[in-house]
JSON list of C-alpha atoms in Angstrom, two decimals:
[
{"chain": "A", "resi": 100, "resn": "UNK", "atom": "CA", "xyz": [12.38, -35.67, -8.56]},
{"chain": "A", "resi": 101, "resn": "UNK", "atom": "CA", "xyz": [12.83, -35.03, -12.25]},
{"chain": "A", "resi": 102, "resn": "UNK", "atom": "CA", "xyz": [11.79, -31.69, -13.71]},
{"chain": "A", "resi": 103, "resn": "UNK", "atom": "CA", "xyz": [11.96, -30.48, -17.28]},
{"chain": "A", "resi": 104, "resn": "UNK", "atom": "CA", "xyz": [14.22, -27.49, -17.80]},
{"chain": "A", "resi": 105, "resn": "UNK", "atom": "CA", "xyz": [11.03, -25.43, -18.16]},
{"chain": "A", "resi": 106, "resn": "UNK", "atom": "CA", "xyz": [10.19, -26.34, -14.55]},
{"chain": "A", "resi": 107, "resn": "UNK", "atom": "CA", "xyz": [7.45, -28.86, -15.38]},
{"chain": "A", "resi": 108, "resn": "UNK", "atom": "CA", "xyz": [7.38, -31.91, -13.08]},
{"chain": "A", "resi": 109, "resn": "UNK", "atom": "CA", "xyz": [8.11, -35.14, -14.91]},
{"chain": "A", "resi": 110, "resn": "UNK", "atom": "CA", "xyz": [8.26, -37.34, -11.79]},
{"chain": "A", "resi": 111, "resn": "UNK", "atom": "CA", "xyz": [8.56, -36.85, -8.05]},
{"chain": "A", "resi": 112, "resn": "UNK", "atom": "CA", "xyz": [8.18, -38.72, -4.79]},
{"chain": "A", "resi": 113, "resn": "UNK", "atom": "CA", "xyz": [5.37, -37.84, -2.41]},
{"chain": "A", "resi": 114, "resn": "UNK", "atom": "CA", "xyz": [7.90, -36.37, 0.04]},
{"chain": "A", "resi": 115, "resn": "UNK", "atom": "CA", "xyz": [9.46, -33.98, -2.51]},
{"chain": "A", "resi": 116, "resn": "UNK", "atom": "CA", "xyz": [8.70, -30.33, -1.66]},
{"chain": "A", "resi": 117, "resn": "UNK", "atom": "CA", "xyz": [6.43, -28.24, -3.88]},
{"chain": "A", "resi": 118, "resn": "UNK", "atom": "CA", "xyz": [8.81, -25.89, -5.68]},
{"chain": "A", "resi": 119, "resn": "UNK", "atom": "CA", "xyz": [7.91, -22.25, -6.22]},
{"chain": "A", "resi": 120, "resn": "UNK", "atom": "CA", "xyz": [8.42, -20.70, -9.68]},
{"chain": "A", "resi": 121, "resn": "UNK", "atom": "CA", "xyz": [11.05, -18.29, -8.33]},
{"chain": "A", "resi": 122, "resn": "UNK", "atom": "CA", "xyz": [12.99, -21.22, -6.82]},
{"chain": "A", "resi": 123, "resn": "UNK", "atom": "CA", "xyz": [13.09, -22.97, -10.20]},
{"chain": "A", "resi": 124, "resn": "UNK", "atom": "CA", "xyz": [14.17, -19.73, -11.90]},
{"chain": "A", "resi": 125, "resn": "UNK", "atom": "CA", "xyz": [16.99, -19.30, -9.35]},
{"chain": "A", "resi": 126, "resn": "UNK", "atom": "CA", "xyz": [18.21, -22.85, -9.99]},
{"chain": "A", "resi": 127, "resn": "UNK", "atom": "CA", "xyz": [18.11, -22.35, -13.77]},
{"chain": "A", "resi": 128, "resn": "UNK", "atom": "CA", "xyz": [20.00, -19.05, -13.43]},
{"chain": "A", "resi": 129, "resn": "UNK", "atom": "CA", "xyz": [22.68, -20.71, -11.27]},
{"chain": "A", "resi": 130, "resn": "UNK", "atom": "CA", "xyz": [23.29, -23.26, -14.03]},
{"chain": "A", "resi": 131, "resn": "UNK", "atom": "CA", "xyz": [23.71, -20.37, -16.51]},
{"chain": "A", "resi": 132, "resn": "UNK", "atom": "CA", "xyz": [25.74, -18.21, -14.08]},
{"chain": "A", "resi": 133, "resn": "UNK", "atom": "CA", "xyz": [27.50, -20.48, -11.53]},
{"chain": "A", "resi": 134, "resn": "UNK", "atom": "CA", "xyz": [27.63, -18.81, -8.12]},
{"chain": "A", "resi": 135, "resn": "UNK", "atom": "CA", "xyz": [24.31, -16.93, -8.55]},
{"chain": "A", "resi": 136, "resn": "UNK", "atom": "CA", "xyz": [22.70, -18.73, -5.57]},
{"chain": "A", "resi": 137, "resn": "UNK", "atom": "CA", "xyz": [25.75, -18.67, -3.26]},
{"chain": "A", "resi": 138, "resn": "UNK", "atom": "CA", "xyz": [24.99, -15.28, -1.59]},
{"chain": "A", "resi": 139, "resn": "UNK", "atom": "CA", "xyz": [21.28, -15.98, -0.95]},
{"chain": "A", "resi": 140, "resn": "UNK", "atom": "CA", "xyz": [21.17, -19.76, -0.62]},
{"chain": "A", "resi": 141, "resn": "UNK", "atom": "CA", "xyz": [19.21, -22.37, -2.51]},
{"chain": "A", "resi": 142, "resn": "UNK", "atom": "CA", "xyz": [15.51, -22.63, -1.66]},
{"chain": "A", "resi": 143, "resn": "UNK", "atom": "CA", "xyz": [13.35, -25.73, -2.24]},
{"chain": "A", "resi": 144, "resn": "UNK", "atom": "CA", "xyz": [9.74, -25.49, -1.13]},
{"chain": "A", "resi": 145, "resn": "UNK", "atom": "CA", "xyz": [10.69, -22.61, 1.16]},
{"chain": "A", "resi": 146, "resn": "UNK", "atom": "CA", "xyz": [13.52, -24.54, 2.89]},
{"chain": "A", "resi": 147, "resn": "UNK", "atom": "CA", "xyz": [16.93, -22.88, 2.66]},
{"chain": "A", "resi": 148, "resn": "UNK", "atom": "CA", "xyz": [20.05, -24.84, 1.74]},
{"chain": "A", "resi": 149, "resn": "UNK", "atom": "CA", "xyz": [23.57, -23.42, 1.92]},
{"chain": "A", "resi": 150, "resn": "UNK", "atom": "CA", "xyz": [25.18, -23.77, -1.52]},
{"chain": "A", "resi": 151, "resn": "UNK", "atom": "CA", "xyz": [28.38, -25.82, -1.41]},
{"chain": "A", "resi": 152, "resn": "UNK", "atom": "CA", "xyz": [30.88, -26.54, -4.15]},
{"chain": "A", "resi": 153, "resn": "UNK", "atom": "CA", "xyz": [29.26, -28.12, -7.20]},
{"chain": "A", "resi": 154, "resn": "UNK", "atom": "CA", "xyz": [30.30, -28.26, -10.83]},
{"chain": "A", "resi": 155, "resn": "UNK", "atom": "CA", "xyz": [29.56, -25.00, -12.64]},
{"chain": "A", "resi": 156, "resn": "UNK", "atom": "CA", "xyz": [26.82, -25.41, -15.22]},
{"chain": "A", "resi": 157, "resn": "UNK", "atom": "CA", "xyz": [26.34, -29.12, -14.42]},
{"chain": "A", "resi": 158, "resn": "UNK", "atom": "CA", "xyz": [25.72, -29.79, -10.69]},
{"chain": "A", "resi": 159, "resn": "UNK", "atom": "CA", "xyz": [24.42, -27.67, -7.79]},
{"chain": "A", "resi": 160, "resn": "UNK", "atom": "CA", "xyz": [24.88, -28.97, -4.24]},
{"chain": "A", "resi": 161, "resn": "UNK", "atom": "CA", "xyz": [23.35, -27.66, -1.04]},
{"chain": "A", "resi": 162, "resn": "UNK", "atom": "CA", "xyz": [23.59, -28.48, 2.68]},
{"chain": "A", "resi": 163, "resn": "UNK", "atom": "CA", "xyz": [20.97, -28.13, 5.40]},
{"chain": "A", "resi": 164, "resn": "UNK", "atom": "CA", "xyz": [21.92, -29.55, 8.79]},
{"chain": "A", "resi": 165, "resn": "UNK", "atom": "CA", "xyz": [22.88, -33.22, 8.46]},
{"chain": "A", "resi": 166, "resn": "UNK", "atom": "CA", "xyz": [21.22, -33.46, 5.03]},
{"chain": "A", "resi": 167, "resn": "UNK", "atom": "CA", "xyz": [21.29, -31.70, 1.72]},
{"chain": "A", "resi": 168, "resn": "UNK", "atom": "CA", "xyz": [20.47, -31.73, -1.97]},
{"chain": "A", "resi": 169, "resn": "UNK", "atom": "CA", "xyz": [22.18, -32.51, -5.28]},
{"chain": "A", "resi": 170, "resn": "UNK", "atom": "CA", "xyz": [20.76, -31.13, -8.53]},
{"chain": "A", "resi": 171, "resn": "UNK", "atom": "CA", "xyz": [22.14, -32.42, -11.85]},
{"chain": "A", "resi": 172, "resn": "UNK", "atom": "CA", "xyz": [21.39, -30.72, -15.16]},
{"chain": "A", "resi": 173, "resn": "UNK", "atom": "CA", "xyz": [21.01, -32.99, -18.19]},
{"chain": "A", "resi": 174, "resn": "UNK", "atom": "CA", "xyz": [20.31, -31.96, -21.78]},
{"chain": "A", "resi": 175, "resn": "UNK", "atom": "CA", "xyz": [16.54, -32.02, -21.13]},
{"chain": "A", "resi": 176, "resn": "UNK", "atom": "CA", "xyz": [15.93, -32.20, -17.39]},
{"chain": "A", "resi": 177, "resn": "UNK", "atom": "CA", "xyz": [16.94, -31.33, -13.84]},
{"chain": "A", "resi": 178, "resn": "UNK", "atom": "CA", "xyz": [17.45, -34.34, -11.53]},
{"chain": "A", "resi": 179, "resn": "UNK", "atom": "CA", "xyz": [16.96, -33.61, -7.80]},
{"chain": "A", "resi": 180, "resn": "UNK", "atom": "CA", "xyz": [18.13, -35.78, -4.92]},
{"chain": "A", "resi": 181, "resn": "UNK", "atom": "CA", "xyz": [17.34, -34.67, -1.36]},
{"chain": "A", "resi": 182, "resn": "UNK", "atom": "CA", "xyz": [18.98, -36.66, 1.44]},
{"chain": "A", "resi": 183, "resn": "UNK", "atom": "CA", "xyz": [19.15, -36.84, 5.22]},
{"chain": "A", "resi": 184, "resn": "UNK", "atom": "CA", "xyz": [21.03, -39.03, 7.69]},
{"chain": "A", "resi": 185, "resn": "UNK", "atom": "CA", "xyz": [22.08, -41.81, 7.48]},
{"chain": "A", "resi": 186, "resn": "UNK", "atom": "CA", "xyz": [22.70, -41.09, 3.76]},
{"chain": "A", "resi": 187, "resn": "UNK", "atom": "CA", "xyz": [25.69, -38.87, 3.02]},
{"chain": "A", "resi": 188, "resn": "UNK", "atom": "CA", "xyz": [26.23, -36.19, 0.42]},
{"chain": "A", "resi": 189, "resn": "UNK", "atom": "CA", "xyz": [28.71, -38.44, -1.37]},
{"chain": "A", "resi": 190, "resn": "UNK", "atom": "CA", "xyz": [26.15, -41.25, -1.65]},
{"chain": "A", "resi": 191, "resn": "UNK", "atom": "CA", "xyz": [23.49, -38.85, -2.94]},
{"chain": "A", "resi": 192, "resn": "UNK", "atom": "CA", "xyz": [25.92, -37.40, -5.49]},
{"chain": "A", "resi": 193, "resn": "UNK", "atom": "CA", "xyz": [26.71, -40.88, -6.84]},
{"chain": "A", "resi": 194, "resn": "UNK", "atom": "CA", "xyz": [23.03, -41.70, -7.38]},
{"chain": "A", "resi": 195, "resn": "UNK", "atom": "CA", "xyz": [21.96, -38.35, -8.85]},
{"chain": "A", "resi": 196, "resn": "UNK", "atom": "CA", "xyz": [24.98, -37.74, -11.05]},
{"chain": "A", "resi": 197, "resn": "UNK", "atom": "CA", "xyz": [24.91, -41.12, -12.81]}
]
């Protein structure tokens, strides 16, 4: 999915979860203050992801079971990639972060 930094949806697949306003705010705050989501976890559509090492201010990564999420911040948008087996976190990172 691609969201504007204001949280507006620019494009998303049919399987992408419906994000809640507070989830978007938490993601935006973590880009401003890296580590903000680490104690509570990253939530997308009510599903909790454990925050794993990303790149402060640029990339947030989360794990949930065998899958996870990569969120890349660009100058105008937030790019989301959610993956599950057989895709790996490394493969998702390559696609989202390009």
